[in-house]
Coordinates of C-alpha atoms and ligand atoms in Angstrom, one line a residue:
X1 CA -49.3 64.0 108.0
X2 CA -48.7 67.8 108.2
X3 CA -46.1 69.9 109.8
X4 CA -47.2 73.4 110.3
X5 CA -44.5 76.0 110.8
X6 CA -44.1 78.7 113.4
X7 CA -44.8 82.1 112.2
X8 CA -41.6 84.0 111.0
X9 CA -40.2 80.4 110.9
X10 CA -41.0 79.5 107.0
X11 CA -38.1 81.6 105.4
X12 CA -35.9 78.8 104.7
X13 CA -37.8 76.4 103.3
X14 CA -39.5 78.6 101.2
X15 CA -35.4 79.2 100.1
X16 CA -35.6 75.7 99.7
X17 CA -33.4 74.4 101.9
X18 CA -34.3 71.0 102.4
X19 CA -34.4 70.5 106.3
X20 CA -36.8 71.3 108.8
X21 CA -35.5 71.9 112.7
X22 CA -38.2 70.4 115.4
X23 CA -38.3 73.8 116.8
X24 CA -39.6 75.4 113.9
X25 CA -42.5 73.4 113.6
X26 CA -45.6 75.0 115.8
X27 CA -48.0 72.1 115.1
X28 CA -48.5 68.7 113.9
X29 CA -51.3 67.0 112.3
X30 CA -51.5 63.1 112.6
X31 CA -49.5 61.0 114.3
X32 CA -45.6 61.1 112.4
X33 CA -44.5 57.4 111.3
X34 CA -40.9 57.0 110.7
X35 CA -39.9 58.0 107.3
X36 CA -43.5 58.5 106.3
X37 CA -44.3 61.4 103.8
X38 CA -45.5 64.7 105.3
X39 CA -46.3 68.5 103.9
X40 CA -45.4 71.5 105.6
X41 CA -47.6 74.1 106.1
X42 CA -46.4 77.9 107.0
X43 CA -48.4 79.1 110.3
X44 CA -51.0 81.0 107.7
X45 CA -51.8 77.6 106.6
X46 CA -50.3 78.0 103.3
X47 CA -48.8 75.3 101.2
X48 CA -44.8 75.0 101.5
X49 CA -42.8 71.7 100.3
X50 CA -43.2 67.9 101.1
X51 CA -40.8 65.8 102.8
X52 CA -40.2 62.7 104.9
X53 CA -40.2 62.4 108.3
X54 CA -37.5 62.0 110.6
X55 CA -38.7 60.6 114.4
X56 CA -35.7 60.6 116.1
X57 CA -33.8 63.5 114.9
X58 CA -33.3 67.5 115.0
X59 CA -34.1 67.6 111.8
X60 CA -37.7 66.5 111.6
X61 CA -38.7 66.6 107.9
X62 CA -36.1 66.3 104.8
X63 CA -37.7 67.9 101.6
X64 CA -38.0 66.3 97.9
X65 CA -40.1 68.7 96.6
X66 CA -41.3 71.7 96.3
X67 CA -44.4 71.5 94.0
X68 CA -47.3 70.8 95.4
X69 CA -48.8 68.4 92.4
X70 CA -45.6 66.3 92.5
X71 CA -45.9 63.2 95.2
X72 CA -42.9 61.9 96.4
X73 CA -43.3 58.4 94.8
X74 CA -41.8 55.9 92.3
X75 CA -41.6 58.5 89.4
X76 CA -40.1 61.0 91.4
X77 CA -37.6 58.7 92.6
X78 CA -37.2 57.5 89.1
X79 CA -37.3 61.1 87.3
X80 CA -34.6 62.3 89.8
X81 CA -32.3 59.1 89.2
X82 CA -32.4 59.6 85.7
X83 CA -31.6 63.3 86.5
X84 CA -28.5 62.7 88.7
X85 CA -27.5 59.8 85.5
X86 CA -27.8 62.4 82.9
X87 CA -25.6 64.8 85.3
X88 CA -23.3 62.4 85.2
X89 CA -22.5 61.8 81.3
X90 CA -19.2 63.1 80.9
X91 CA -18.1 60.7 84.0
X92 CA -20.4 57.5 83.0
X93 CA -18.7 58.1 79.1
X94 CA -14.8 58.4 80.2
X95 CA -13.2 54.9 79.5
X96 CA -10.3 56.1 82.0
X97 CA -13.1 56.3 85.3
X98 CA -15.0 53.7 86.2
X99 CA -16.0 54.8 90.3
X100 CA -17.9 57.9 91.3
X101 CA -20.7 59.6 93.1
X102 CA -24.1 58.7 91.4
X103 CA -26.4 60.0 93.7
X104 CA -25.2 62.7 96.4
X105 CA -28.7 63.1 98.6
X106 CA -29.7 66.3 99.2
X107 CA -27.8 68.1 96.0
X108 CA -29.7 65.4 93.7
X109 CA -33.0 65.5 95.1
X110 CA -32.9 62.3 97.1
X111 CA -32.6 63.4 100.5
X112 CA -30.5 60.7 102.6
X113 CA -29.6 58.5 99.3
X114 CA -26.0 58.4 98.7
X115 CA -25.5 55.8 95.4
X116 CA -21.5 55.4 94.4
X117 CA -20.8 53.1 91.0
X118 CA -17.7 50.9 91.1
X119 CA -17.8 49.3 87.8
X120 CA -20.1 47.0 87.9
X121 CA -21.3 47.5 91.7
X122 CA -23.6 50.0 93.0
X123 CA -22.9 51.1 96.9
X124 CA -26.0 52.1 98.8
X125 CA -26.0 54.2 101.7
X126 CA -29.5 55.3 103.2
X127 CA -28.8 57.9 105.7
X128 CA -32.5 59.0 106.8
X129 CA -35.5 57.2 107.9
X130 CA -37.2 58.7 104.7
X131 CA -34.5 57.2 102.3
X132 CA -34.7 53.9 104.3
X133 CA -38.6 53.9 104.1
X134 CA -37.5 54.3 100.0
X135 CA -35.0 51.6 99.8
X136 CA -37.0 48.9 97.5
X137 CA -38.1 51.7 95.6
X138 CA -34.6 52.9 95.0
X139 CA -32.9 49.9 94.5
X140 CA -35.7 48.5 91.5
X141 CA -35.1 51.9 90.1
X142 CA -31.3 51.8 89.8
X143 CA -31.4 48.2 89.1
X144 CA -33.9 48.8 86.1
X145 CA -32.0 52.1 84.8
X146 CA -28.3 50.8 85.0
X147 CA -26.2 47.9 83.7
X148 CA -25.0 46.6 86.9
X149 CA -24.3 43.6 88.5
X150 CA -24.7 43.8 92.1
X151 CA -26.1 46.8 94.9
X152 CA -24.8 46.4 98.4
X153 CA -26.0 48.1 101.1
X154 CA -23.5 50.3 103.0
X155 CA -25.4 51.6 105.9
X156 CA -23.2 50.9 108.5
X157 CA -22.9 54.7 109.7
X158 CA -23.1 56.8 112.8
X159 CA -25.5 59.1 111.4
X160 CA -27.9 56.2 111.2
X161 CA -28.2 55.9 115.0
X162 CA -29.3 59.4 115.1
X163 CA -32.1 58.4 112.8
X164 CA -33.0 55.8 115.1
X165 CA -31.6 53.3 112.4
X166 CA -30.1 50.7 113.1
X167 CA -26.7 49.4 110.9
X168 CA -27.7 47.6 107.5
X169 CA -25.2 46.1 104.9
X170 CA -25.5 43.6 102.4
X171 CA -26.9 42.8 99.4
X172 CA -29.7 44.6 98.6
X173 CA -30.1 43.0 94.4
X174 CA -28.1 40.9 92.4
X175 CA -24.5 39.5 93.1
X176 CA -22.1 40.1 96.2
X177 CA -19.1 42.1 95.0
X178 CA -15.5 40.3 95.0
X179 CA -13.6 41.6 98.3
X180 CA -11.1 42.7 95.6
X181 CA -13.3 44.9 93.3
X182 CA -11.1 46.9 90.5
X183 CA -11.7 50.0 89.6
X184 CA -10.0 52.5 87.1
X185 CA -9.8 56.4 88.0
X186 CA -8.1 59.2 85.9
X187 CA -6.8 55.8 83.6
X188 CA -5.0 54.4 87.1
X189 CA -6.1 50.9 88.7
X190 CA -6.9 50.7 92.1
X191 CA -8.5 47.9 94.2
X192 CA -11.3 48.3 97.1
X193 CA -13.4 46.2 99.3
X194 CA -16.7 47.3 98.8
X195 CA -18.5 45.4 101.7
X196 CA -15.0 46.0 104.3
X197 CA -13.6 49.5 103.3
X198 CA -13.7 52.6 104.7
X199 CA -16.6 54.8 103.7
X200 CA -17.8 52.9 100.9
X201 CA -14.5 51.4 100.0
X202 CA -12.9 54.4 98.1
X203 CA -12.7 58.6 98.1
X204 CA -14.4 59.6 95.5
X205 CA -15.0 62.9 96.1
X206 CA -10.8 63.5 95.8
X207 CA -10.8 62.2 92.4
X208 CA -9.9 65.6 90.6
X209 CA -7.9 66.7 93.3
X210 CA -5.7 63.4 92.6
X211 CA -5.3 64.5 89.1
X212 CA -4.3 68.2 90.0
X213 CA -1.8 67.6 93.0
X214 CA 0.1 64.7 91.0
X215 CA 1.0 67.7 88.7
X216 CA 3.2 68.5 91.0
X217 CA 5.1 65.2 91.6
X218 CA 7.8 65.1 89.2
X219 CA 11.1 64.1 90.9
X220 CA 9.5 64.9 94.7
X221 CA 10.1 62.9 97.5
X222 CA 6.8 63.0 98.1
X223 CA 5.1 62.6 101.7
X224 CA 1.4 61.2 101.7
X225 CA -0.1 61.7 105.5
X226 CA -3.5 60.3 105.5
X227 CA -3.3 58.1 102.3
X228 CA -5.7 55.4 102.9
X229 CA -5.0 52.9 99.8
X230 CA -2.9 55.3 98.2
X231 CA -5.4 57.8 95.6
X232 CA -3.0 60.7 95.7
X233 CA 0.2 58.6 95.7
X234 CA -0.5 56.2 92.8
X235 CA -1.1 59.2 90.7
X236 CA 1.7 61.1 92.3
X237 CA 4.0 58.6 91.4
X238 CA 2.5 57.8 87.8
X239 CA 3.5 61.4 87.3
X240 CA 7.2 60.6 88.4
X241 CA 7.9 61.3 92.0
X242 CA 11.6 60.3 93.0
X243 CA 10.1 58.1 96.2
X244 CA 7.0 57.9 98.5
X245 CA 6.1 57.6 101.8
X246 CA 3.0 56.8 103.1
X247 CA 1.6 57.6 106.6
X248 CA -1.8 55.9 107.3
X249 CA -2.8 54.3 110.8
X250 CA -4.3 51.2 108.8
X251 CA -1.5 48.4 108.2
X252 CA -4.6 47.1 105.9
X253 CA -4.7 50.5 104.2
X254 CA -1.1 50.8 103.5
X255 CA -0.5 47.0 102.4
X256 CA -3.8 47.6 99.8
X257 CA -1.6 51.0 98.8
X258 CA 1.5 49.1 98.1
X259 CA -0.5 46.1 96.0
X260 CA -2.6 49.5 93.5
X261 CA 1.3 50.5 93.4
X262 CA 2.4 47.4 91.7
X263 CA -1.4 47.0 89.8
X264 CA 0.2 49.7 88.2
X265 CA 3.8 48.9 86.8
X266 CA 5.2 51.5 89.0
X267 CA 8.2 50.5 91.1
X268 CA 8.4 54.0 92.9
X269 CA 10.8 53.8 96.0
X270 CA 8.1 53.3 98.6
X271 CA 8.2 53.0 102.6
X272 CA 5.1 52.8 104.3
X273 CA 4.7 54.0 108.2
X274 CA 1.9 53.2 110.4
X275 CA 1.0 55.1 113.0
X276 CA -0.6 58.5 114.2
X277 CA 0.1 61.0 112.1
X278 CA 0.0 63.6 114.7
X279 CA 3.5 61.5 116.1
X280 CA 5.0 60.2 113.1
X281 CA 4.8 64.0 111.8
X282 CA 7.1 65.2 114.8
X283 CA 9.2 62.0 114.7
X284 CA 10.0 63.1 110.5
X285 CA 10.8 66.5 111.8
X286 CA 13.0 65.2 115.0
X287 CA 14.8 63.4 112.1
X288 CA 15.4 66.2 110.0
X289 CA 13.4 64.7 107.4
X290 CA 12.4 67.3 104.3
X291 CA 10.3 66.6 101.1
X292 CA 8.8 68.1 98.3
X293 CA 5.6 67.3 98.0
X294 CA 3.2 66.6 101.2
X295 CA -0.4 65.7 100.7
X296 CA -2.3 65.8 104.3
X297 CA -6.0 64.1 103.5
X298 CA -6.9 63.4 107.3
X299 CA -10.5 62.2 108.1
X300 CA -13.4 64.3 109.2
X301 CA -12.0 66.0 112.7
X302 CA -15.1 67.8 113.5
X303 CA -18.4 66.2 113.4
X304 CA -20.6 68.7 115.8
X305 CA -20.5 72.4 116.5
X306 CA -18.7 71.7 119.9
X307 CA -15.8 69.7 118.4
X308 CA -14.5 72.7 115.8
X309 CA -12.6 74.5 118.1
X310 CA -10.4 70.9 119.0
X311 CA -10.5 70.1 114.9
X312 CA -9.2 73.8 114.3
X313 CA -6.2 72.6 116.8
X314 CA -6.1 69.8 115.2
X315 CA -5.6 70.7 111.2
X316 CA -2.9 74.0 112.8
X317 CA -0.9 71.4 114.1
X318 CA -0.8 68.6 111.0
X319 CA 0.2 71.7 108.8
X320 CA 2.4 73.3 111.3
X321 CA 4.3 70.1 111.1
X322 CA 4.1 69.8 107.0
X323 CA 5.4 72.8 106.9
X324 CA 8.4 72.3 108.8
X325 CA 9.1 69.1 106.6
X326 CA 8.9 70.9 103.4
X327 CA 12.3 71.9 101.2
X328 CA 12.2 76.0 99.8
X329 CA 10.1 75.9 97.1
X330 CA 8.4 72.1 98.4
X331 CA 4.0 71.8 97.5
X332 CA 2.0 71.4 100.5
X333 CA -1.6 69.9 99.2
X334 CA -3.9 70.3 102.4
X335 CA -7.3 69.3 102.9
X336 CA -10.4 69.4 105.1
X337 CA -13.6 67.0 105.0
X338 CA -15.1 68.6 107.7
X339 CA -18.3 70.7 106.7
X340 CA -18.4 72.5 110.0
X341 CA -15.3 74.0 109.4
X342 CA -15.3 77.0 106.0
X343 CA -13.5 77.2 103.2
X344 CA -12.3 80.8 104.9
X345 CA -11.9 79.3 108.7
X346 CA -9.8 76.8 107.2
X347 CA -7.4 79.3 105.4
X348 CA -6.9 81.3 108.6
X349 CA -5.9 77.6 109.9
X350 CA -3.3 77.6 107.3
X351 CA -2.7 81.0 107.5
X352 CA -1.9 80.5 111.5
X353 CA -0.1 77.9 110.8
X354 CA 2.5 79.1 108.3
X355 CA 3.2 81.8 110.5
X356 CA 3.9 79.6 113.6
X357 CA 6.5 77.8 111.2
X358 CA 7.7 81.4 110.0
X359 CA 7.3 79.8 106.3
X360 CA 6.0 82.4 103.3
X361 CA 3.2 79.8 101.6
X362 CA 1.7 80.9 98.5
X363 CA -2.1 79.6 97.6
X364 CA -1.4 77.8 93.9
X365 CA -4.8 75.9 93.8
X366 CA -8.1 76.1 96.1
X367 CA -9.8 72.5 95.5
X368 CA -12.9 71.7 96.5
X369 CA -15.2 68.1 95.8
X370 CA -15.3 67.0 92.9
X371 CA -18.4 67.2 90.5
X372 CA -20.3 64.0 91.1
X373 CA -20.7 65.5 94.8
X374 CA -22.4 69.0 93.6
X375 CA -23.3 72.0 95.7
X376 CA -26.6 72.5 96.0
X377 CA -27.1 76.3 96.3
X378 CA -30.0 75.9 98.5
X379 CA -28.3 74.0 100.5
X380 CA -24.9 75.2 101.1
X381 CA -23.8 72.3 104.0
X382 CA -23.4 70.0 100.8
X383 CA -19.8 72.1 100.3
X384 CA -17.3 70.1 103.0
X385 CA -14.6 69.4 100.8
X386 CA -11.9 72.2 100.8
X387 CA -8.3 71.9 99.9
X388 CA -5.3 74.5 99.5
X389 CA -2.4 73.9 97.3
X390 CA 0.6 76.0 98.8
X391 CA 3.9 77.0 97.5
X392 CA 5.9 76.9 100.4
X393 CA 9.2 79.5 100.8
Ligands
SAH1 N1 -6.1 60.3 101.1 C1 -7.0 59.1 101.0 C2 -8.2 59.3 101.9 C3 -7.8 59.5 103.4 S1 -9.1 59.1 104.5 C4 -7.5 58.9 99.6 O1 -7.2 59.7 98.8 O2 -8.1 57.9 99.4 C5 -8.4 59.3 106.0 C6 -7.3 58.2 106.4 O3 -6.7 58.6 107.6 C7 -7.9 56.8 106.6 O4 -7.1 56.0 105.8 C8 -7.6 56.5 108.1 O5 -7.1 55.2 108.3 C9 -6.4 57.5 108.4 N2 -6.3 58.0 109.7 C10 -7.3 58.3 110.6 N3 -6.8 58.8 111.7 C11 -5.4 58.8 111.6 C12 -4.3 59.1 112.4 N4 -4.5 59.7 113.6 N5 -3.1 59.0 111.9 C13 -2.9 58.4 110.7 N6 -3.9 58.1 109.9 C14 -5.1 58.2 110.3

């Protein structure tokens, strides 16, 4: 199969960015079969980058290489593996870490393929009809390079339906993982479904954030908004804040939270509030609540181009309200998953939003993900994760 390119339409693949957009493709040669392999041409004819094909979505080709000599077959999935591995050492070696991002698609070279260890479990998540079409492949591969005992399919995402996938979960090799599967991150225990939990059953991505924000928990009444099973607040209170509470809308979420509390040994004064943040945030300030440490970690808000402007509203008003509930001198650790929204549109969300609350916040720390989810230059949409730590007057 061949894509050929419109003219003037070849500079950013040639940049190697890994995605080609329906409308700049001029012609096609052959028929396209979902997730087959295809080369791209530029509208001289010339040689580009070969990808996978993508039938039902904007994005009609995902590249894996760029070399013309290289096909995209068992070695390079194997040679790129071992890559993403050997990126990995420093994590794979730490006796204190046990979970994080193996393979992060695109920034390793796998376009689609999203691999996350938790100790002896490997989660799977095959985004594009190119990765499915390389699931056997994938799994042999991982199953040969690593010491594992079971790899579950997580592919139960939206993005699949915009592949024209359908859902897929289960086991793809080896064992089922326990519903309770223990992991250890930054030397803390914590607990996740890997088959029922969100995402694919933990955050990794926050992992050094964790560490850095709990540097700021000694004696706080801390306020976690957002906590899921508790990442920041373990750590928070491992580093001796005074008393926690923990806004989530899963009841699930917040009773796995307490339980990684107690797997633990710490007895931190803990109350646990479900419900929408957006409400329980006012309700704190209606009850002259005030803390010193707040951690807002809310889910993605925007997910298309049309839904920033509502997100925007959405992350002004969560801080507007943190702000209001934090003491003189209180931390405010704020984040955004949303890749749609910069690293500079978020500050000016901050910025708005300490201004509204007439507070003077001070930038102490700009977080981003961690490093088993690198940034590929090429392909700078791979950067979502931005956080702000503010001193807040
Ligand atoms: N801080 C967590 C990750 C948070 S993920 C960690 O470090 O692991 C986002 C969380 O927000 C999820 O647990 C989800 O249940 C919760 N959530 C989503 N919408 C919410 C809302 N409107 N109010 C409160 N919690 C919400």
């Amino acid at each position: 199969m061949r894509l050929i390119l419109k003219p003037e339409r070849d500079k950013s693949v040639r940049q190697r960015h890994p995605w080609v957009f329906t409308g700049a493709v001029g012609r096609r040669s052959g028929p396209l079969t979902p997730g087959g392999v295809v080369d791209v041409y530029s509208s001289d004819g010339g040689w580009l980058a070969r990808g996978t094909v993508s039938t039902h979505s904007q994005i009609i080709a995902r590249l894996w290489t760029w070399q013309q000599d290289e096909p995209i077959d068992a070695e390079l999935i194997e040679r790129r593996l071992q890559r993403a591995i050997a990126a990995r050492a420093d994590l794979i070696n730490d006796p204190n870490t046990t979970a994080y991002r193996l393979v992060f698609s695109e920034s390793d070279g796998l376009p689609g393929v999203i691999v996350d260890r938790y100790g002896d479990w490997l989660a799977v998540q095959l985004l594009t009809q190119g990765a499915a079409a390389m699931s056997s492949l994938i799994v042999e591969t991982l199953a040969r390079l690593l010491d594992v005992r079971g790899i579950y399919e997580r592919s139960d995402v939206e993005i699949r339906a915009r592949e024209g996938l359908q859902s897929a979960e289960g086991v793809l090799w080896g064992a089922a993982p326990p519903s309770e599967l223990e992991i250890l991150e930054n030397g803390y225990r914590f607990t996740l479904d890997l088959a029922g939990g969100q995402k694919t059953g933990w955050y990794l991505d926050q992992r050094r954030n964790r560490r850095l924000v709990s540097a700021y928990a000694r004696g706080a009444e801390m306020l976690g908004v957002f906590t899921y099973t508790g990442g920041f607040e373990v750590a928070a209170a491992a580093q001796g804040a005074a008393s926690l509470l923990a806004v989530d809308s899963s009841s699930v979420a917040l009773q796995t939270l307490r339980a990684n509390l107690r797997r633990n040994q710490l007895d931190t004064p803990l109350t646990v509030q479900e419900g929408d943040a957006f409400e329980v945030l006012r309700q704190l300030r209606a009850d002259g609540r005030q803390f010193d440490l707040i951690v807002l970690d809310p889910p993605k808000f925007a997910h298309s181009q049309r839904q920033i402007d509502r997100a925007t509203r959405g992350y002004k008003d969560i801080n507007l309200q943190a702000l209001h509930l934090l003491r003189p001198g209180g931390v405010l650790a704020t984040f955004s998953c949303s890749g749609l929204i910069s690293a500079d549109l978020f500050q000016k969300v901050i910025f708005g939003a300490a201004l509204d609350a007439e507070r003077d916040a001070q930038i102490i720390e700009t977080l981003t993900q961690d490093s088993d989810h690198p940034v590929l230059l090429t392909f700078p949409e791979s950067a979502y994760l931005k956080g702000l730590v503010c001193r807040v007057w």
